[in-house]
Coordinates of C-alpha atoms in Angstrom, one line a residue:
Chain C
M812 CA -25.2 4.0 -16.8
S813 CA -23.3 0.7 -16.8
E814 CA -19.9 0.4 -15.4
E815 CA -18.3 0.1 -18.8
D816 CA -19.9 3.3 -19.9
Q817 CA -18.2 5.4 -17.2
L818 CA -15.5 7.5 -18.7
G819 CA -12.1 6.1 -18.0
V820 CA -13.2 2.7 -16.8
P821 CA -12.4 0.7 -20.0
A822 CA -8.9 2.3 -20.1
L823 CA -8.3 1.6 -16.4
K824 CA -9.5 -2.0 -16.9
L825 CA -7.2 -2.4 -19.8
L826 CA -4.3 -1.1 -17.8
A827 CA -5.2 -3.2 -14.8
E828 CA -4.8 -6.5 -16.8
K829 CA -2.0 -8.6 -15.6
S830 CA 1.4 -7.3 -16.9
M831 CA -0.1 -4.6 -19.0
V832 CA 1.6 -1.8 -17.2
A833 CA 4.9 -3.7 -17.4
V834 CA 4.6 -4.2 -21.2
L835 CA 3.6 -0.5 -21.8
R836 CA 6.5 0.7 -19.7
G837 CA 8.8 -1.7 -21.5
L838 CA 8.0 0.0 -24.8
A839 CA 8.3 3.5 -23.3
D840 CA 11.9 4.1 -24.5
G841 CA 11.4 3.1 -28.1
A842 CA 10.7 0.3 -30.6
L843 CA 11.6 -3.2 -29.5
R844 CA 11.3 -6.6 -31.1
P845 CA 9.3 -9.2 -29.1
A846 CA 12.5 -11.0 -28.0
E847 CA 13.9 -7.7 -26.7
L848 CA 10.7 -6.9 -24.9
E849 CA 10.8 -10.3 -23.2
Q850 CA 14.4 -9.8 -22.2
A851 CA 13.5 -6.4 -20.7
L852 CA 10.6 -8.0 -18.7
P853 CA 12.0 -11.2 -17.3
D854 CA 9.1 -11.5 -14.7
V855 CA 6.4 -11.3 -17.4
G856 CA 7.1 -14.4 -19.4
H857 CA 6.9 -15.2 -23.1
S858 CA 3.2 -16.1 -23.6
M859 CA 1.9 -13.2 -21.4
A860 CA 4.2 -10.7 -23.2
M861 CA 2.9 -11.9 -26.5
R862 CA -0.7 -11.9 -25.4
R863 CA -0.4 -8.3 -24.2
L864 CA 1.4 -7.2 -27.3
R865 CA -1.3 -8.7 -29.4
Q866 CA -3.9 -6.9 -27.4
L867 CA -2.1 -3.6 -27.6
L868 CA -1.7 -4.1 -31.3
D869 CA -5.4 -4.8 -31.8
S870 CA -6.3 -1.8 -29.6
G871 CA -4.3 0.6 -31.8
L872 CA -1.9 1.4 -28.9
V873 CA 1.0 -0.3 -30.4
T874 CA 2.1 -0.5 -34.0
Y875 CA 4.9 -2.3 -35.8
E876 CA 7.1 -1.5 -38.8
H877 CA 6.4 -3.7 -41.8
R878 CA 7.9 -3.7 -45.3
P879 CA 6.4 -1.2 -47.7
G880 CA 3.7 -2.7 -49.9
Q881 CA 2.9 -5.4 -47.4
P882 CA -0.7 -5.4 -46.1
P883 CA -1.2 -4.8 -42.4
H884 CA -0.9 -7.9 -40.4
P885 CA -4.3 -9.8 -40.0
R886 CA -5.6 -9.8 -36.5
S887 CA -6.0 -13.5 -36.2
A888 CA -2.4 -14.3 -37.3
P889 CA 0.5 -14.7 -34.9
I890 CA 2.4 -11.4 -34.4
P891 CA 5.5 -11.1 -36.5
H892 CA 8.5 -11.7 -34.4
E893 CA 11.1 -9.9 -36.4
A894 CA 9.2 -6.6 -36.5
H895 CA 9.9 -3.7 -34.2
Y896 CA 7.0 -2.7 -32.0
N897 CA 6.4 0.9 -31.0
L898 CA 3.8 2.8 -29.0
T899 CA 1.4 4.9 -31.1
D900 CA 0.5 8.4 -29.9
A901 CA -2.5 7.0 -28.1
G902 CA -0.3 4.4 -26.4
R903 CA 2.3 7.0 -25.5
M904 CA -0.4 9.2 -23.9
L905 CA -1.6 6.3 -21.8
L906 CA 1.8 6.3 -20.2
E907 CA 0.8 9.6 -18.6
V908 CA -2.0 7.7 -16.7
I909 CA 0.7 5.2 -15.5
A910 CA 3.0 8.0 -14.5
E911 CA 0.3 9.7 -12.4
A912 CA -0.4 6.3 -10.8
A913 CA 3.2 5.9 -10.0
R914 CA 3.3 9.3 -8.4
W915 CA 0.3 8.4 -6.3
E916 CA 2.1 5.3 -5.0
L917 CA 5.2 7.3 -4.1
A918 CA 3.1 9.8 -2.2
W919 CA 0.8 7.5 -0.3
C920 CA 2.1 3.9 -0.2
S921 CA 4.9 2.3 1.8
Q922 CA 7.7 0.4 0.1
D923 CA 6.1 -3.0 0.9
E924 CA 2.7 -2.0 -0.5
R925 CA 4.1 -1.2 -4.0
R926 CA 4.2 -4.5 -5.9
G927 CA 5.0 -5.0 -9.6
P928 CA 5.9 -2.1 -11.9
P929 CA 5.4 1.5 -10.7
G930 CA 1.8 2.5 -11.1
A931 CA 0.3 -1.0 -11.3
L932 CA -1.0 -1.0 -7.7
A933 CA -2.7 2.4 -8.1
I934 CA -4.3 1.4 -11.4
K935 CA -5.6 -1.8 -9.8
L936 CA -7.2 0.2 -7.1
A937 CA -8.6 2.9 -9.4
A938 CA -10.0 0.2 -11.7
D939 CA -11.7 -1.8 -8.9
H940 CA -15.4 -1.5 -9.3
H941 CA -16.3 -1.5 -5.6
T942 CA -13.5 0.9 -4.7
R943 CA -14.8 3.4 -7.3
E944 CA -18.4 2.9 -6.2
I945 CA -17.6 3.5 -2.5
S946 CA -15.4 6.5 -3.4
L947 CA -18.2 8.0 -5.5
L948 CA -20.7 7.6 -2.7
L949 CA -18.3 9.3 -0.3
A950 CA -17.3 12.1 -2.7
D951 CA -20.1 14.4 -1.3
G952 CA -19.3 13.7 2.3
P953 CA -19.1 11.1 5.1
R954 CA -21.6 8.2 5.3
C955 CA -22.1 5.3 7.7
A956 CA -21.7 1.6 6.7
T957 CA -25.5 1.1 6.8
D958 CA -26.0 4.0 4.4
L959 CA -23.4 2.7 2.0
D960 CA -24.9 -0.7 2.1
E961 CA -28.3 0.7 1.1
R962 CA -26.8 2.7 -1.7
A963 CA -24.5 0.0 -3.0
P964 CA -26.4 -3.2 -2.4
G965 CA -24.4 -5.2 -4.9
L966 CA -21.6 -6.1 -2.5
G967 CA -23.6 -7.4 0.5
R968 CA -23.2 -6.3 4.0
S969 CA -20.3 -8.4 5.1
A970 CA -18.3 -8.0 2.0
L971 CA -18.9 -4.2 2.1
R972 CA -17.5 -4.0 5.7
R973 CA -14.6 -6.1 4.7
R974 CA -13.9 -3.7 1.7
L975 CA -14.3 -0.7 4.0
R976 CA -11.6 -2.1 6.3
E977 CA -9.4 -2.9 3.4
L978 CA -9.7 0.7 2.2
V979 CA -8.9 2.1 5.7
L980 CA -5.8 -0.1 5.8
T981 CA -4.9 1.0 2.2
G982 CA -5.1 4.7 3.4
L983 CA -8.1 5.6 1.2
L984 CA -10.7 6.0 4.0
E985 CA -10.8 7.4 7.5
Q986 CA -13.5 6.8 10.1
R987 CA -14.8 9.2 12.6
T988 CA -17.5 8.6 15.1
R989 CA -20.3 11.1 15.3
G990 CA -22.6 10.4 18.2
R991 CA -22.3 6.6 18.3
V992 CA -22.2 6.1 14.6
P993 CA -18.9 5.5 12.8
L994 CA -18.8 7.5 9.5
Y995 CA -16.4 6.8 6.7
E996 CA -14.9 9.6 4.6
L997 CA -12.3 9.9 1.8
T998 CA -8.7 10.7 2.7
A999 CA -6.5 13.1 0.7
G1000 CA -4.9 9.9 -0.8
A1001 CA -8.3 8.8 -2.1
R1002 CA -8.9 12.2 -3.7
H1003 CA -5.5 12.0 -5.3
L1004 CA -6.3 8.5 -6.6
A1005 CA -9.4 10.0 -8.3
L1006 CA -7.0 12.0 -10.5
V1007 CA -5.7 8.8 -12.0
G1008 CA -9.3 8.0 -13.0
M1009 CA -9.8 11.5 -14.4
L1010 CA -6.7 11.2 -16.5
A1011 CA -7.9 7.9 -17.8
G1012 CA -11.2 9.6 -18.7
R1013 CA -9.4 12.4 -20.4
W1014 CA -7.4 9.9 -22.4
E1015 CA -10.5 8.2 -23.5
S1016 CA -12.2 11.3 -24.6
Q1017 CA -9.2 12.2 -26.7
W1018 CA -8.7 8.8 -28.2
S1019 CA -11.2 6.2 -29.3
R1020 CA -11.8 3.7 -26.6
P1021 CA -9.6 0.7 -26.7
E1022 CA -11.2 -2.5 -27.9
Q1023 CA -11.4 -5.0 -25.1
Chain B
M798 CA -2.0 -22.6 12.1
T799 CA 1.1 -21.3 10.3
S800 CA 4.5 -22.7 11.1
P801 CA 6.2 -21.0 14.0
V802 CA 9.2 -18.7 13.3
S803 CA 12.3 -20.5 14.6
R804 CA 14.4 -19.3 17.6
H805 CA 17.4 -19.2 15.3
R806 CA 15.6 -16.8 12.9
R807 CA 14.7 -14.5 15.7
T808 CA 18.1 -14.6 17.4
S809 CA 19.7 -13.8 14.1
L810 CA 17.4 -10.8 13.7
V811 CA 18.6 -9.2 17.0
D812 CA 22.2 -10.3 16.4
R813 CA 22.3 -8.8 12.9
A814 CA 21.3 -5.4 14.3
A815 CA 23.9 -5.6 17.1
S816 CA 26.8 -7.0 15.1
D817 CA 26.9 -4.7 12.1
P818 CA 26.5 -1.0 12.7
D819 CA 25.9 -0.4 9.0
V820 CA 22.7 -2.4 9.0
P821 CA 19.9 0.1 8.9
L822 CA 17.8 -0.2 12.1
V823 CA 14.4 1.2 12.7
V824 CA 12.9 1.1 16.2
I825 CA 9.1 1.8 16.4
D826 CA 6.4 2.0 19.0
L827 CA 2.9 1.5 17.7
A828 CA 1.5 3.8 20.4
S829 CA 3.6 6.8 19.2
V830 CA 2.2 9.3 16.8
E831 CA 5.8 9.9 15.7
S832 CA 6.0 6.3 14.4
Y833 CA 2.8 7.0 12.5
L834 CA 4.1 10.1 10.9
L835 CA 7.4 8.6 9.9
V836 CA 6.7 5.0 9.0
R837 CA 5.8 5.3 5.3
R838 CA 8.9 7.3 4.4
L839 CA 11.1 5.1 6.6
S840 CA 9.9 2.0 4.7
Y841 CA 11.7 3.3 1.6
L842 CA 14.9 4.2 3.5
A843 CA 15.2 0.9 5.5
V844 CA 13.9 -1.9 3.5
E845 CA 13.6 -5.2 5.4
Q846 CA 13.8 -7.3 2.3
D847 CA 17.2 -5.6 1.6
G848 CA 18.5 -6.4 5.1
A849 CA 17.2 -3.6 7.3
V850 CA 16.1 -4.5 10.7
W851 CA 12.8 -3.2 12.2
C852 CA 12.3 -3.7 16.0
P853 CA 9.3 -2.9 18.2
L854 CA 10.2 -1.2 21.5
L855 CA 7.7 -0.4 24.2
S856 CA 8.8 3.2 24.9
G857 CA 7.6 6.2 26.8
P858 CA 5.6 8.8 24.9
A859 CA 7.7 10.8 22.4
S860 CA 7.7 14.5 22.5
L861 CA 4.8 14.9 19.9
D862 CA 2.7 12.4 21.9
L863 CA 2.7 15.1 24.5
A864 CA 2.1 18.0 22.2
I865 CA -0.9 16.8 20.3
D866 CA -1.7 20.1 18.5
E867 CA 1.8 20.1 17.1
A868 CA 1.3 16.5 16.0
R869 CA -1.9 17.4 14.2
T870 CA -0.1 20.2 12.4
H871 CA 2.5 17.7 11.2
A872 CA -0.3 15.3 10.0
D873 CA -2.1 18.1 8.2
R874 CA 1.1 19.1 6.4
L875 CA 1.5 15.5 5.3
Q876 CA -2.2 15.3 4.5
L877 CA -2.6 12.3 6.7
P878 CA -5.7 11.4 8.7
F879 CA -5.6 12.4 12.3
V880 CA -8.2 10.7 14.5
R881 CA -6.6 10.5 17.9
P882 CA -7.0 7.1 19.5
Q883 CA -9.0 7.4 22.8
R884 CA -6.2 5.8 24.9
H885 CA -3.3 7.6 23.2
P886 CA -0.5 7.8 24.3
A887 CA -1.1 4.7 26.5
P888 CA 1.1 1.8 25.4
V889 CA -0.3 -1.0 23.2
P890 CA 1.6 -4.1 24.4
R891 CA -0.7 -6.7 22.7
A892 CA -0.3 -5.1 19.3
M893 CA 3.5 -4.7 20.0
R894 CA 3.8 -8.5 20.6
I895 CA 2.2 -9.0 17.1
A896 CA 4.8 -6.5 15.8
A897 CA 7.5 -8.7 17.3
L898 CA 6.1 -11.6 15.4
A899 CA 6.0 -9.4 12.2
A900 CA 9.6 -8.3 12.8
A901 CA 10.7 -11.9 12.9
Q902 CA 9.1 -12.4 9.5
S903 CA 10.7 -9.3 8.1
R904 CA 7.2 -7.8 7.9
A905 CA 7.4 -5.2 10.7
A906 CA 7.4 -2.2 8.3
I907 CA 4.1 -3.2 6.6
F908 CA 2.6 -4.2 9.9
T909 CA 3.6 -0.8 11.4
V910 CA 2.2 1.1 8.4
Q911 CA -1.1 -0.7 8.6
A912 CA -1.4 -0.7 12.4
T913 CA -0.6 3.0 12.8
R914 CA -2.8 3.9 9.8
L915 CA -5.7 2.0 11.4
A916 CA -5.1 3.7 14.7
W917 CA -4.9 7.3 13.4
S918 CA -7.4 6.9 10.6
T919 CA -10.1 5.6 12.9
G920 CA -9.1 6.1 16.5
A921 CA -8.8 2.4 16.9
D922 CA -7.5 0.8 20.1
L923 CA -4.7 -1.4 18.8
D924 CA -4.7 -3.4 22.0
R925 CA -8.2 -4.6 21.2
L926 CA -7.7 -5.7 17.6
E927 CA -9.3 -9.1 18.2
L928 CA -12.3 -7.4 19.6
G929 CA -12.9 -5.1 16.7
A930 CA -10.6 -2.4 18.1
G931 CA -13.6 -0.7 19.6
L932 CA -14.7 0.4 16.1
E933 CA -17.5 -1.8 14.9
E934 CA -21.1 -1.1 14.9
P935 CA -23.0 -3.9 16.7
D936 CA -23.8 -6.3 13.9
S937 CA -24.3 -10.0 14.3
E938 CA -23.2 -10.7 10.7
D939 CA -19.9 -8.8 11.2
D940 CA -16.5 -10.3 12.0
P941 CA -15.0 -8.5 15.0
E942 CA -11.6 -9.8 14.0
G943 CA -11.8 -8.2 10.6
Y944 CA -8.9 -5.8 10.9
L945 CA -6.7 -8.3 12.7
S946 CA -7.4 -10.9 9.9
L947 CA -6.4 -8.4 7.2
M948 CA -3.2 -7.4 9.0
A949 CA -2.3 -11.0 9.9
Q950 CA -2.6 -11.8 6.2
K951 CA 0.0 -9.0 5.4
I952 CA 2.4 -10.6 7.9
G953 CA 1.7 -14.0 6.4
V954 CA 0.3 -15.7 9.5
D955 CA -3.0 -17.1 10.6
V956 CA -5.2 -14.8 12.7
S957 CA -5.1 -17.5 15.5
D958 CA -1.2 -17.2 15.6
A959 CA -1.5 -13.4 15.8
K960 CA -4.0 -13.8 18.7
L961 CA -1.7 -16.2 20.5
A962 CA 1.3 -13.9 19.9
A963 CA -0.7 -11.0 21.5
Q964 CA -1.1 -12.7 24.8
E965 CA 0.9 -11.6 27.8
G966 CA 3.5 -14.2 28.6
S967 CA 3.5 -15.6 25.0
E968 CA 6.9 -16.3 23.4
W969 CA 6.6 -13.0 21.6
D970 CA 6.2 -11.2 25.0
L971 CA 9.6 -12.7 25.9
E972 CA 10.9 -11.7 22.5
L973 CA 9.8 -8.1 23.0
R974 CA 11.7 -8.0 26.2
S975 CA 14.7 -9.6 24.6
I976 CA 14.7 -7.0 21.8
A977 CA 14.4 -4.2 24.4
G978 CA 17.5 -5.6 26.2
G979 CA 19.4 -5.8 22.9
L980 CA 18.5 -2.3 21.9
A981 CA 19.5 -1.0 25.3
E982 CA 22.9 -2.4 24.8
L983 CA 23.1 -0.4 21.5
G984 CA 22.1 2.7 23.5
I985 CA 18.6 2.8 22.2
H986 CA 15.9 3.4 24.8
A987 CA 13.2 5.3 23.0
A988 CA 11.1 5.0 19.8
P989 CA 11.1 6.1 17.1
T990 CA 14.8 5.7 16.5
L991 CA 16.7 5.2 13.3
R992 CA 20.2 3.9 13.0
W993 CA 21.5 5.1 9.7
R994 CA 25.1 4.7 8.5
G995 CA 26.2 4.0 12.0
S996 CA 24.6 7.0 13.7
L997 CA 21.5 7.1 15.9
Y998 CA 18.6 9.5 15.3
T999 CA 15.7 9.6 17.8
G1000 CA 12.4 11.4 17.4
L1001 CA 10.6 13.0 14.5
A1002 CA 12.8 16.0 13.9
A1003 CA 16.1 14.1 13.8
I1004 CA 14.7 11.2 11.7
S1005 CA 13.0 13.7 9.3
G1006 CA 16.4 15.3 8.7
V1007 CA 17.9 12.0 7.6
L1008 CA 14.8 11.3 5.4
A1009 CA 15.0 14.7 3.8
R1010 CA 18.6 14.2 2.8
S1011 CA 17.9 10.9 1.1
E1012 CA 14.5 11.8 -0.3
S1013 CA 15.7 13.2 -3.6
R1014 CA 17.3 9.9 -4.5
L1015 CA 14.0 8.1 -3.5
V1016 CA 11.8 10.4 -5.6
A1017 CA 13.9 9.8 -8.7
E1018 CA 13.5 6.1 -8.2
P1019 CA 10.6 5.2 -10.5

């Protein structure tokens, strides 16, 4: 099964795109015009906000009000700036994934580790291919670095070890030495992070997968 | 090499804690399990970027360092990994000198989070960070400074600067002693200690009480 076929991965990848969480959260409280959205998200910037709005519109996660009788806006055209943009039901349910990601950050991250809008860091971690691959391999129990290297050869030995260290420092892995061999295993924080992925999978099974 | 932190910057850090009793002050010891159990929550209460001061202090073992089963119970309750470092509760002066460097950069909280997480998630010896902390499998392709590099990155310094800082007799060794002197004048002789709204709280139980009282506000934050 390719990575993109794994349930939840396309949704997580969409959410992990730069400023996507900020734009979705910006629309959480109700319909906004593009200028109002931009004003609410000063760190995002005009062109990024418009790009994400366009992407959400094309994915069916956002809709806009247009005058009765007017045809829907063509995909290739610039988005209408006077219209009010609102989350669709599918877009609104995606906020639940972001909310769980934000809960994960509050439970497991320090203040300095949380960057960007709440949930963005957890989603970035959950969407990361190598983090998910390592987490899946460790889901059944502890393994040593050599074992992980054999089962996940895509990373390469040095990069794998670097990633394992990063995951230890992020609080997702612990390491215990059995005999003389250090074994890595998932922490409670890592298992909680898997819930973010599961919610993304549930969202995907309920709604058609967003177009990328 | 990264640019050194100026003496003025460092002096102002210690002065700030001393001159204004309302500045939140966190005193940590990387060797103490109590610092590990408290640091994540403390990072929300006393935010360095908002003016809080974090200071490393080489301290004697805290009460939970001497009651390891009780410490394990606390860690289990918080669902935190608990792999006791081999030399615990021996002091870790080399790592504490790097913590002094991190404090001068207002990065002591993140350094403490990562260093204590490393120690108690792996049993690492924080005083041997540049040698792989005693963790690595023998592997010619591997980088023994791996953990130190990642943590130096978080502070915003080169790994070579972190290694220099760690040395006995380095300017950060002097800084660590100077911080200890300044803290003693404030009546602080042990870690972990929190100064919050002018009052001092030392040890896990006292600090947890302060955290619990402010936690509801923090949970409502996002």
